[in-house]
mmCIF file of N, CA and C and ligand atoms in Angstrom:
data_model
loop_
_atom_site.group_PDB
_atom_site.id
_atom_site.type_symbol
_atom_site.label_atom_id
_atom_site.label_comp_id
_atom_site.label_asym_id
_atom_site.label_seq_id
_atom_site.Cartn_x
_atom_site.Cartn_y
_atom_site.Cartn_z
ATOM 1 N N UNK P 7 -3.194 -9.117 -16.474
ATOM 2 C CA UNK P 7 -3.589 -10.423 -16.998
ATOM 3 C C UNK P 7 -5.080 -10.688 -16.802
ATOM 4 N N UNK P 8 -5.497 -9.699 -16.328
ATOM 5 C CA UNK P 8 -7.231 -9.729 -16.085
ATOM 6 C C UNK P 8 -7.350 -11.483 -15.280
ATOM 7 N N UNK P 9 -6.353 -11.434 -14.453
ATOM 8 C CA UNK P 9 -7.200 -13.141 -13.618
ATOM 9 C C UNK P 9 -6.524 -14.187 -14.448
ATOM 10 N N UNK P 10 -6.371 -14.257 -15.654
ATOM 11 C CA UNK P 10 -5.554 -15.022 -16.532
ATOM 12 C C UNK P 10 -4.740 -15.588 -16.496
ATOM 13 N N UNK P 11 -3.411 -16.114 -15.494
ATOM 14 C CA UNK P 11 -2.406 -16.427 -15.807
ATOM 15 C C UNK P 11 -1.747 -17.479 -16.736
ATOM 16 N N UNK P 12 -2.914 -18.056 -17.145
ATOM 17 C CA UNK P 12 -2.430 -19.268 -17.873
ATOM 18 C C UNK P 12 -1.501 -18.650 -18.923
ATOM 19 N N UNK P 13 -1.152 -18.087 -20.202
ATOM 20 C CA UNK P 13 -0.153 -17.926 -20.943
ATOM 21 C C UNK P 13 1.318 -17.245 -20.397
ATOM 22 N N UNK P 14 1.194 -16.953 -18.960
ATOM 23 C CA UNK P 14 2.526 -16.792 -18.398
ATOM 24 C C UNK P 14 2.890 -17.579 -17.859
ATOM 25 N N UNK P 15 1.798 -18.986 -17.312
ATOM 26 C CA UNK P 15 2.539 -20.109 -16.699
ATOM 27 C C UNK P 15 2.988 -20.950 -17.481
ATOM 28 N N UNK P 16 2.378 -20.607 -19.126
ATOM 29 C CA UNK P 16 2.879 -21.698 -20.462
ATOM 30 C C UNK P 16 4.243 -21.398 -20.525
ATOM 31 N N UNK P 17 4.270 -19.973 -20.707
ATOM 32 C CA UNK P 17 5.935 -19.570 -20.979
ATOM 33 C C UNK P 17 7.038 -19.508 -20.481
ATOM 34 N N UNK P 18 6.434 -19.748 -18.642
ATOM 35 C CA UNK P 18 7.316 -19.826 -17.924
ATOM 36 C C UNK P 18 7.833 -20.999 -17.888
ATOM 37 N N UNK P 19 6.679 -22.407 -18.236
ATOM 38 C CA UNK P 19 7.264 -23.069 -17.909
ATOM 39 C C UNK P 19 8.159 -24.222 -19.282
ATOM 40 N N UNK P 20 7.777 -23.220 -20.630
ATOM 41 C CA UNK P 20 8.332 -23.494 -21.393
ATOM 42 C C UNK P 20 9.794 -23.100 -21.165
ATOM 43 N N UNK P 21 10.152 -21.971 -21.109
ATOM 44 C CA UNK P 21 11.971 -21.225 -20.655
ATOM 45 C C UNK P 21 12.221 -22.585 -18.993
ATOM 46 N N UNK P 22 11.485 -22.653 -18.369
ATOM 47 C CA UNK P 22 11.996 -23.042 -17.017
ATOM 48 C C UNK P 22 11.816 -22.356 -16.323
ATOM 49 N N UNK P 23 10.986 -21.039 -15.770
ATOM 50 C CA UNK P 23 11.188 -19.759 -15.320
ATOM 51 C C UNK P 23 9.842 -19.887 -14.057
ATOM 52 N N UNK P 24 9.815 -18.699 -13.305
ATOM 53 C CA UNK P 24 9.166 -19.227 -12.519
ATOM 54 C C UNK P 24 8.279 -17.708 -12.140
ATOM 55 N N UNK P 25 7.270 -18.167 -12.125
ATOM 56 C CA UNK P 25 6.226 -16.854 -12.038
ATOM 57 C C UNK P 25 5.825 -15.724 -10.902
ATOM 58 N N UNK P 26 5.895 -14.540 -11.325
ATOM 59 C CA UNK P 26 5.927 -13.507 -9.847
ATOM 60 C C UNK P 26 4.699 -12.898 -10.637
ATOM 61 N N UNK P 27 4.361 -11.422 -9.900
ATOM 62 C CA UNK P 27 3.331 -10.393 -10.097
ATOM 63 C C UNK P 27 3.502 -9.430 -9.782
ATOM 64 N N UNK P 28 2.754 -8.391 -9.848
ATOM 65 C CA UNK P 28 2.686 -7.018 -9.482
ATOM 66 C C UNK P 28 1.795 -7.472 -8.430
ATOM 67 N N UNK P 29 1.724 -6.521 -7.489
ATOM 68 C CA UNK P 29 1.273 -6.120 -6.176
ATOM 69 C C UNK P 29 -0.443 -5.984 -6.647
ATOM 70 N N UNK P 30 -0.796 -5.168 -8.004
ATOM 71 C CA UNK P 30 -2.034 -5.187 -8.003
ATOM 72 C C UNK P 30 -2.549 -6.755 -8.609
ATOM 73 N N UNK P 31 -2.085 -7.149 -9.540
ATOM 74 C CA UNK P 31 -2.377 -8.929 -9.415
ATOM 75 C C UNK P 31 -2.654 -9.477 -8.027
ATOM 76 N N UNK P 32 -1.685 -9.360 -7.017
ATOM 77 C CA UNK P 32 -1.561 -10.311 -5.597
ATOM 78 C C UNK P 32 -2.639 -10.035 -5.053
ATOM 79 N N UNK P 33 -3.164 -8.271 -5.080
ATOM 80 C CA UNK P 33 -4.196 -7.438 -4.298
ATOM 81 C C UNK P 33 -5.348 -8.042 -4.826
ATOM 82 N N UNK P 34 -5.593 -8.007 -6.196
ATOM 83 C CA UNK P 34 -6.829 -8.687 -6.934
ATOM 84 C C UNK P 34 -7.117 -10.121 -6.566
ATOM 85 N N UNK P 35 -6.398 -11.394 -6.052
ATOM 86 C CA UNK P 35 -6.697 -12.411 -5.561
ATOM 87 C C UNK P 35 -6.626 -13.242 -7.126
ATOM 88 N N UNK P 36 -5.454 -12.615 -7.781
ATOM 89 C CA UNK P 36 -5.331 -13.225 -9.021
ATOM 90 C C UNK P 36 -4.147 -14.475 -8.953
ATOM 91 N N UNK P 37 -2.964 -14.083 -8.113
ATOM 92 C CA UNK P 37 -2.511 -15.160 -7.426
ATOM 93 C C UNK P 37 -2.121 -15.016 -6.319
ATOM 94 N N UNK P 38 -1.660 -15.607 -5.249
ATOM 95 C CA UNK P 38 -0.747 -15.755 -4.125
ATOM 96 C C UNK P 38 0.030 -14.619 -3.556
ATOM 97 N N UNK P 39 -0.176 -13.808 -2.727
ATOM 98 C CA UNK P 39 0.373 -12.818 -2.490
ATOM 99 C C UNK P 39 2.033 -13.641 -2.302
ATOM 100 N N UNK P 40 3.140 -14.110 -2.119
ATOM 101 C CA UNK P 40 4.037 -14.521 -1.830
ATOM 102 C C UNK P 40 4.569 -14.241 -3.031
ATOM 103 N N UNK P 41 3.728 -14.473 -4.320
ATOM 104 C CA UNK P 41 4.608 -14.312 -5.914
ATOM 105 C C UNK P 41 4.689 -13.025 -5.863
ATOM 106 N N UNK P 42 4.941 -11.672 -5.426
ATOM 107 C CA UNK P 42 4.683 -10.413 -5.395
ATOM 108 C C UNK P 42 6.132 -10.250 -5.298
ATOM 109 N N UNK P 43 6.338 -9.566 -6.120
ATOM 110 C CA UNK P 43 7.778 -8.819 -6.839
ATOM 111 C C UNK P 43 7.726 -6.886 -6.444
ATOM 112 N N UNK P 44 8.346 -6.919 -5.947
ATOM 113 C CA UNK P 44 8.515 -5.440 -5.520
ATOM 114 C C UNK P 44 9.001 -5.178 -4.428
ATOM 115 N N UNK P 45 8.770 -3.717 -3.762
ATOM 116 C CA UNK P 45 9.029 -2.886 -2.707
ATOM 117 C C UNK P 45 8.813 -3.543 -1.390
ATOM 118 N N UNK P 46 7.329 -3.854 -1.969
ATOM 119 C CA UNK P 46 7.070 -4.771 -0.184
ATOM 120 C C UNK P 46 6.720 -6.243 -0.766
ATOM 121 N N UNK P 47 7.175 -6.746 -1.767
ATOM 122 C CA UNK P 47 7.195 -7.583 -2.056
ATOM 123 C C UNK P 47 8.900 -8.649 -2.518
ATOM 124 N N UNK P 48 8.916 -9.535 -3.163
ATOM 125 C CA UNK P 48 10.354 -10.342 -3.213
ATOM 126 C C UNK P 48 11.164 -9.714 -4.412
ATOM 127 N N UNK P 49 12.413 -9.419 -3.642
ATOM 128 C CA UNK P 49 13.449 -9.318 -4.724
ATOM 129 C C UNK P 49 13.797 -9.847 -5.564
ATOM 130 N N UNK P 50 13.904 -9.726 -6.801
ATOM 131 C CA UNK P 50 14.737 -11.290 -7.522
ATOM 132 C C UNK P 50 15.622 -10.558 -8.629
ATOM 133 N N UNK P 51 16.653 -11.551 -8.664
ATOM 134 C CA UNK P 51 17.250 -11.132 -10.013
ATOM 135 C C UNK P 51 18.393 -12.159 -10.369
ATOM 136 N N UNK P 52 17.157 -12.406 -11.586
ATOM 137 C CA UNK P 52 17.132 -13.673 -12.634
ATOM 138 C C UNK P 52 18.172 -12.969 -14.178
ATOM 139 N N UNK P 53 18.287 -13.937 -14.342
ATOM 140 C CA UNK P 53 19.115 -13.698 -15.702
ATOM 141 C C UNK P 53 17.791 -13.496 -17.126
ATOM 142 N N UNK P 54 16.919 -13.498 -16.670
ATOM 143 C CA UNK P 54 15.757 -12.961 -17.642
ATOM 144 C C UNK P 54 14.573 -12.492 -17.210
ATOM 145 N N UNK P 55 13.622 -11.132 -17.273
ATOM 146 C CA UNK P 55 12.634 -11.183 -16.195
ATOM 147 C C UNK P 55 12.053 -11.009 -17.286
ATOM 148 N N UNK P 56 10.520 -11.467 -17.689
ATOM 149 C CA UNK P 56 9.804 -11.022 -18.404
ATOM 150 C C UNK P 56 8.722 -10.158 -17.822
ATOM 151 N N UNK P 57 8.454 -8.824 -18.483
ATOM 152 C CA UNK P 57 7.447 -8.391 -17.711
ATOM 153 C C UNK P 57 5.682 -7.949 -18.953
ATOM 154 N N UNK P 58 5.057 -8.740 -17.867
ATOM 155 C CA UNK P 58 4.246 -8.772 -18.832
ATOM 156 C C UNK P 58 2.785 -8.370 -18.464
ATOM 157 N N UNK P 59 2.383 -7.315 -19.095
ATOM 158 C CA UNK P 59 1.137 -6.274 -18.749
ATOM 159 C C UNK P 59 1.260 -5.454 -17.435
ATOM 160 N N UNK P 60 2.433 -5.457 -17.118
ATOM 161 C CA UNK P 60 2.889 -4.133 -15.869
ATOM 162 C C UNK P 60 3.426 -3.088 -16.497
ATOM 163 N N UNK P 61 2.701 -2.279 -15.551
ATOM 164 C CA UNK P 61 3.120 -1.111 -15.733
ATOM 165 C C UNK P 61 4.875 -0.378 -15.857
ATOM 166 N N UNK P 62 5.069 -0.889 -14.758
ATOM 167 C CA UNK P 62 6.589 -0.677 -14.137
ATOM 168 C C UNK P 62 6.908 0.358 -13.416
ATOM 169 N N UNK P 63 5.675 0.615 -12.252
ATOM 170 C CA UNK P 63 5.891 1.579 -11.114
ATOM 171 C C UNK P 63 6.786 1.609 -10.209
ATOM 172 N N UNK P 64 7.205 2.431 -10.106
ATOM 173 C CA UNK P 64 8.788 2.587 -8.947
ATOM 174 C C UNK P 64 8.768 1.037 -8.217
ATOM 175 N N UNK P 65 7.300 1.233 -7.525
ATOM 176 C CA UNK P 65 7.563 0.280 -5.938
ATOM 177 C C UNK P 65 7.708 -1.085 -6.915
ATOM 178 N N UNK P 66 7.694 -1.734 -8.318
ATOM 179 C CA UNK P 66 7.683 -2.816 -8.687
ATOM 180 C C UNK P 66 9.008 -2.838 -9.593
ATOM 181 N N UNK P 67 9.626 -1.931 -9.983
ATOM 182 C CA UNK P 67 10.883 -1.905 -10.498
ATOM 183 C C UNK P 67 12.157 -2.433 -9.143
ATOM 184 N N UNK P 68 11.803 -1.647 -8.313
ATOM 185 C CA UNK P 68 12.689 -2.228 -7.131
ATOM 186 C C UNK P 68 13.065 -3.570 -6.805
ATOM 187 N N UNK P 69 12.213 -4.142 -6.993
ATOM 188 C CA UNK P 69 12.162 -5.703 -7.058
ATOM 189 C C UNK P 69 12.569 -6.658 -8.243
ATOM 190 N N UNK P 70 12.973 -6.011 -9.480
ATOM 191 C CA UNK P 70 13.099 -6.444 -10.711
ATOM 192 C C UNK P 70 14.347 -5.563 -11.463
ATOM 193 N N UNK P 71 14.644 -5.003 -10.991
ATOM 194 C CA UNK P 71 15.504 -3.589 -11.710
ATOM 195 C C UNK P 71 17.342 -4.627 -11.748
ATOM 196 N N UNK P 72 17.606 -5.714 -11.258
ATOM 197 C CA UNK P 72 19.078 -5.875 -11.071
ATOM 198 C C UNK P 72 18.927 -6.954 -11.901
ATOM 199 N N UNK P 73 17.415 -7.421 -12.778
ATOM 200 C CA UNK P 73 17.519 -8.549 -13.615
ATOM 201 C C UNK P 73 18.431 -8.341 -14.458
ATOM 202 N N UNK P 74 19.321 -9.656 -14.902
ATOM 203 C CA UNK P 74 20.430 -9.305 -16.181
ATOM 204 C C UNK P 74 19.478 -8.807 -17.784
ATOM 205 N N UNK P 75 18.696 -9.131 -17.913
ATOM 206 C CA UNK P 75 18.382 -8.868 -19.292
ATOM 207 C C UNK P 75 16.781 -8.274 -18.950
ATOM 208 N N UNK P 76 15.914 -7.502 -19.190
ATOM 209 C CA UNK P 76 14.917 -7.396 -18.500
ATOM 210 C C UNK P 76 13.888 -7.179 -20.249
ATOM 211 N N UNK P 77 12.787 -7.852 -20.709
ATOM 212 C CA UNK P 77 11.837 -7.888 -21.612
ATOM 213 C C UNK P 77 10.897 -7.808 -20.840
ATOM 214 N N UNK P 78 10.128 -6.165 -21.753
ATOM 215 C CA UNK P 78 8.799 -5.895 -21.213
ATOM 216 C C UNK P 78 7.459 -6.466 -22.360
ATOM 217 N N UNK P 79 6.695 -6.679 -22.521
ATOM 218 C CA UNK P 79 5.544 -6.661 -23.041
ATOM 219 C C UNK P 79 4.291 -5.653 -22.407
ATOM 220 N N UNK P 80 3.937 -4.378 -23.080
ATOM 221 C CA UNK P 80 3.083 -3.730 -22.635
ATOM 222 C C UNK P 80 2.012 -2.935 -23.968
ATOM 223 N N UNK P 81 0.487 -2.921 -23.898
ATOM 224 C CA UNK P 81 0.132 -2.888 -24.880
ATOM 225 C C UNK P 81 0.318 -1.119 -24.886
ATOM 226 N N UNK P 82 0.906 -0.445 -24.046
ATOM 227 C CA UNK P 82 1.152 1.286 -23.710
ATOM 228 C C UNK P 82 2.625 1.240 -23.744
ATOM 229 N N UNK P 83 2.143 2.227 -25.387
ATOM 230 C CA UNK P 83 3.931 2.644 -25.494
ATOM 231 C C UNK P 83 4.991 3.435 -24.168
ATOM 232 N N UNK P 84 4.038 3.808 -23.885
ATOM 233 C CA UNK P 84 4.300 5.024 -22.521
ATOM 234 C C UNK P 84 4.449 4.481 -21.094
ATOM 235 N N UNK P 85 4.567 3.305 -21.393
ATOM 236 C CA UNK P 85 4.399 2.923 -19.935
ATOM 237 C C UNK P 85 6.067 2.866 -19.132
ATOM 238 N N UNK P 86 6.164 2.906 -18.109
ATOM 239 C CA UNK P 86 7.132 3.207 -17.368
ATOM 240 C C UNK P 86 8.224 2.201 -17.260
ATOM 241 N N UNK P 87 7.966 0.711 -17.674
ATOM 242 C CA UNK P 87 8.216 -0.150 -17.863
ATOM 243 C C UNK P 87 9.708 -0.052 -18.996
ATOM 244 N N UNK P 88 9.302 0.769 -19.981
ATOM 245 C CA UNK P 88 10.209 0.366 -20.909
ATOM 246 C C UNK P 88 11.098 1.475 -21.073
ATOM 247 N N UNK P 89 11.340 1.908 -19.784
ATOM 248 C CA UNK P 89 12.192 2.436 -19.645
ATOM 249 C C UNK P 89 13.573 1.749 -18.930
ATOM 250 N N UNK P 90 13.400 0.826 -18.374
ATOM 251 C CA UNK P 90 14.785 -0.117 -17.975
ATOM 252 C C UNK P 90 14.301 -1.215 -18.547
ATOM 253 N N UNK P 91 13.527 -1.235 -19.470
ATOM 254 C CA UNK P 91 13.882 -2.677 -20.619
ATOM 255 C C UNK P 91 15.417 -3.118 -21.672
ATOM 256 N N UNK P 92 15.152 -3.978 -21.582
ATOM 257 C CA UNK P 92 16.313 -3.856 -22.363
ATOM 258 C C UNK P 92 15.794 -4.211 -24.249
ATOM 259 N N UNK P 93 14.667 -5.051 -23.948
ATOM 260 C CA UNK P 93 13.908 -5.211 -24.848
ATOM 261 C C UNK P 93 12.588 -5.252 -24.811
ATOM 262 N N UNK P 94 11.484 -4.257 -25.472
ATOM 263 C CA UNK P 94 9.939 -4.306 -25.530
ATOM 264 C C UNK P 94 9.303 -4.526 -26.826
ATOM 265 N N UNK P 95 8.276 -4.935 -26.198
ATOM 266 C CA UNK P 95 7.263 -5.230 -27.290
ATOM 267 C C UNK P 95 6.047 -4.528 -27.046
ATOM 268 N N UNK P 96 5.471 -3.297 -27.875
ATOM 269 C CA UNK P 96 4.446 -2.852 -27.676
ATOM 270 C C UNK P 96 3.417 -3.871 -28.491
ATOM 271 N N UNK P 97 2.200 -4.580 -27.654
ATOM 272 C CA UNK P 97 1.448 -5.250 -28.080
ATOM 273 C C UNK P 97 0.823 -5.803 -26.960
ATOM 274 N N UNK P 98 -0.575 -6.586 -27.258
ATOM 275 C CA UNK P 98 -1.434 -7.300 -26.011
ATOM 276 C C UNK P 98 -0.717 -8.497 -25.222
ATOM 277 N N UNK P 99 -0.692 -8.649 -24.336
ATOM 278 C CA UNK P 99 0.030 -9.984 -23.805
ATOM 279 C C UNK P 99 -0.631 -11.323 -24.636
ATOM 280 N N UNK P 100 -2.640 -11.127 -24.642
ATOM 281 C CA UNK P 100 -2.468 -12.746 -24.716
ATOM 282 C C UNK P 100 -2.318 -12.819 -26.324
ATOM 283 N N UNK P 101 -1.814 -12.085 -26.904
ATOM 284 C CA UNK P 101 -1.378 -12.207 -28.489
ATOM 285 C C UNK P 101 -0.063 -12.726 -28.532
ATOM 286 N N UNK P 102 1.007 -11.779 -27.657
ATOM 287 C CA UNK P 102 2.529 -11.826 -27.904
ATOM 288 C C UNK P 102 3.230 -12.712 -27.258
ATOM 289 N N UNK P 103 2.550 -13.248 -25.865
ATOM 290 C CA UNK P 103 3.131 -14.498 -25.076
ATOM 291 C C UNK P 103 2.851 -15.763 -25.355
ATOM 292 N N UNK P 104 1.510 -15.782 -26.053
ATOM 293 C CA UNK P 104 1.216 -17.343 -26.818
ATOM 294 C C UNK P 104 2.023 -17.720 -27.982
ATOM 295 N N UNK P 105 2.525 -16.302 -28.529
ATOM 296 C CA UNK P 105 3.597 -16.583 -30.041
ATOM 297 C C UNK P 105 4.957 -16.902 -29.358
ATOM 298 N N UNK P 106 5.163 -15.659 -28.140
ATOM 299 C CA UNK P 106 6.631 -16.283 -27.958
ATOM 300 C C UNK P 106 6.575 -17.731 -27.243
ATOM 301 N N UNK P 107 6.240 -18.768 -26.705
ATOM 302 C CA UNK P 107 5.848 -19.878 -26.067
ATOM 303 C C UNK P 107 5.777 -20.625 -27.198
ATOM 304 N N UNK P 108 5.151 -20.818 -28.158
ATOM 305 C CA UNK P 108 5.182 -21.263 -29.286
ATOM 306 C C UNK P 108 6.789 -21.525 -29.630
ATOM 307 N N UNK P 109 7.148 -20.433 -30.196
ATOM 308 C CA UNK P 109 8.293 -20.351 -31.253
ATOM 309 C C UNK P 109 9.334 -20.847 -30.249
ATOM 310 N N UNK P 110 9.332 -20.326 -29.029
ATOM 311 C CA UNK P 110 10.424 -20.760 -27.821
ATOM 312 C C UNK P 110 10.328 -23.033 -27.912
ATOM 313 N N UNK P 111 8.935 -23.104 -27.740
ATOM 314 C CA UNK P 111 8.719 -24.699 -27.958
ATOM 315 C C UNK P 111 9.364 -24.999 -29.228
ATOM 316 N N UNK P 112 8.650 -24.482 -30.806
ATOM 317 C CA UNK P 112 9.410 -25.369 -31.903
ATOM 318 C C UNK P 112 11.126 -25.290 -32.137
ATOM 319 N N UNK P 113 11.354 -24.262 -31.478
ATOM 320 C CA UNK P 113 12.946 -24.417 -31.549
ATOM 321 C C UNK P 113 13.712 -24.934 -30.571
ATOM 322 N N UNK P 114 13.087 -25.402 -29.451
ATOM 323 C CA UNK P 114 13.545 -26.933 -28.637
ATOM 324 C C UNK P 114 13.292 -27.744 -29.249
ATOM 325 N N UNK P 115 12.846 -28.313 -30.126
ATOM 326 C CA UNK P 115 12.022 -29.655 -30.412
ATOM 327 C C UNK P 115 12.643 -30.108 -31.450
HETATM 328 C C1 FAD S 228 4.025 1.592 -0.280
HETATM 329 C C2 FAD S 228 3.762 0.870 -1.598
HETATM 330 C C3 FAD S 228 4.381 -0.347 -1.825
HETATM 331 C C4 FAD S 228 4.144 -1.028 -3.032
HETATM 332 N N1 FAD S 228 4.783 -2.222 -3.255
HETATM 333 C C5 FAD S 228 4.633 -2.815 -4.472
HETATM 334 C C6 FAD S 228 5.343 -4.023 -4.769
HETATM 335 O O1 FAD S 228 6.066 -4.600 -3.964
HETATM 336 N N2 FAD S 228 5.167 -4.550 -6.008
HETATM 337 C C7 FAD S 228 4.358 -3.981 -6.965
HETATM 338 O O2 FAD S 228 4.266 -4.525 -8.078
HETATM 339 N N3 FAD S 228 3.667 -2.869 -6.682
HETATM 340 C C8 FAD S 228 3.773 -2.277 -5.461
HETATM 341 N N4 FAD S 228 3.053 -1.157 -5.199
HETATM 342 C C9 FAD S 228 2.014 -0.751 -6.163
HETATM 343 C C10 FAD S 228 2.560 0.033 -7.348
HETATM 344 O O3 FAD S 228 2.611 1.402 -7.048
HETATM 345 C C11 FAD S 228 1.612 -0.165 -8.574
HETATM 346 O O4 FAD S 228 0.316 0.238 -8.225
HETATM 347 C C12 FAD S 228 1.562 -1.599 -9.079
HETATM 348 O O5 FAD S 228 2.880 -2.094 -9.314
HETATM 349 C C13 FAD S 228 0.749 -1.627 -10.365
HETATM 350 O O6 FAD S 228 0.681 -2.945 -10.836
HETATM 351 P P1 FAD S 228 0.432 -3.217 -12.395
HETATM 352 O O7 FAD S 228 1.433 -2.477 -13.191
HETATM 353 O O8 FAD S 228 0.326 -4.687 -12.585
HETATM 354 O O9 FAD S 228 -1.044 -2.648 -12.611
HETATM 355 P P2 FAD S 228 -1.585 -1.380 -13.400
HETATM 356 O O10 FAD S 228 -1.057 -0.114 -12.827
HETATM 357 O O11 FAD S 228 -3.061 -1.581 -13.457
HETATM 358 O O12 FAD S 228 -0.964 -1.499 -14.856
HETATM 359 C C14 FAD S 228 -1.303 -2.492 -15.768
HETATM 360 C C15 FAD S 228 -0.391 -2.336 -16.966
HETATM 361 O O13 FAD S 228 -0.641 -3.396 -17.865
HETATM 362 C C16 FAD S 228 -0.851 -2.883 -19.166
HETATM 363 N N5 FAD S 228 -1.827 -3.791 -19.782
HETATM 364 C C17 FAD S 228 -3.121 -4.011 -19.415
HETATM 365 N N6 FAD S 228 -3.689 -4.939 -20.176
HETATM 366 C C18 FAD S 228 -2.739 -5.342 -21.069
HETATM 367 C C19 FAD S 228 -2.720 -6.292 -22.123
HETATM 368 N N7 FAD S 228 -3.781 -7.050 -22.409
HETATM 369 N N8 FAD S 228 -1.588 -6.435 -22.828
HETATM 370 C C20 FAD S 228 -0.476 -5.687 -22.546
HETATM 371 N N9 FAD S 228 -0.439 -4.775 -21.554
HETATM 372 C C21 FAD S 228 -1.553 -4.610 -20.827
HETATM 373 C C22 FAD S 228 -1.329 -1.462 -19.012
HETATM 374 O O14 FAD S 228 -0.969 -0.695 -20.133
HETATM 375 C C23 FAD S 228 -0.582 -1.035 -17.734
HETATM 376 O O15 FAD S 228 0.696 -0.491 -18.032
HETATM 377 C C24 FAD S 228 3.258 -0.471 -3.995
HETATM 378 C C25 FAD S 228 2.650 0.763 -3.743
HETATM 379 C C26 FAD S 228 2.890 1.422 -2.562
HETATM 380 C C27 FAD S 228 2.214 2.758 -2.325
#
């Protein structure tokens, strides 16, 4: 997210959802080490995880791998990530998360 989080806190808080990171986000001082999802970070498993501009390295799958439905967004077809997706989107985050946030809003409304 290059420091960015604002279009994952739109979307999160459009669904209701609540925001974690990769270990290199937490390391970068991009947010809160406590939101850290992984190995040495918090378990969770949500009935939707979105993952968005991770890679999906072992130590961060561990922490995310028992989500019921798991959507990756990664702009690398190859990335490791979409391999326990259940659904991906190869494309940039701040392109594909401002559309889904959008369309997620006009069809509440
Ligand atoms: C002992 C140990 C414990 C660890 N514990 C954890 C842990 O608990 N949690 C954890 O997460 N990691 C942990 N790690 C680190 C882990 O190995 C990875 O280094 C880390 O998960 C990488 O984070 P990342 O995927 O966000 O970053 P990167 O490896 O930098 O990957 C960034 C990804 O985002 C994609 N991307 C970049 N820009 C965009 C864009 N604009 N649009 C779309 N996609 C984009 C890239 O294609 C890439 O796949 C641990 C490592 C060790 C050795």
């Amino acid at each position: 997210m290059d420091g960015d989080f604002g279009p994952v806190e739109e979307l999160a808080d459009v669904l209701g959802g609540a925001v974690g990171a990769s270990r290199a986000a937490t390391d970068a001082g991009w947010i809160e080490h406590s939101a850290q999802v992984g190995q040495t970070g918090k378990t969770v498993s949500p009935q939707l995880y979105i993952s968005a501009g991770i890679s999906g390295a072992i130590q961060q799958k561990a922490g995310m791998q028992t989500a019921k439905v798991i959507v990756a967004v990664n702009k690398d077809a190859d990335a490791p990530v979409f391999e326990i997706a259940d659904f991906g989107i190869v494309g940039d985050v701040f392109s594909v998360l401002p559309q889904a946030t959008e369309e997620i809003r006009k069809r509440r409304s």
